[in-house]
Coordinates of C-alpha atoms in Angstrom, one line a residue:
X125 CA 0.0 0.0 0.0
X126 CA 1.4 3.4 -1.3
X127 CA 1.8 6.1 1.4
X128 CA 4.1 8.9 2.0
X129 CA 5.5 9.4 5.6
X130 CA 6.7 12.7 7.4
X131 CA 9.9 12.2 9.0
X132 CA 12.5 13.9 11.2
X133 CA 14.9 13.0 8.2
X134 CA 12.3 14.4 5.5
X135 CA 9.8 12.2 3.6
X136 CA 10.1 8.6 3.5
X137 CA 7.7 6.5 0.4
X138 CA 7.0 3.1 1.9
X139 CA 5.7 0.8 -0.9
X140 CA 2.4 -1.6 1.1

């Protein structure tokens, strides 16, 4: 499942 995620290092794409 496609969802972007806020992170202290930036954005992070995590592909389930």
């Amino acid at each position: 499942g496609i969802r972007a995620v806020t992170g202290p290092k930036g954005c992070l794409l995590i592909v389930k």
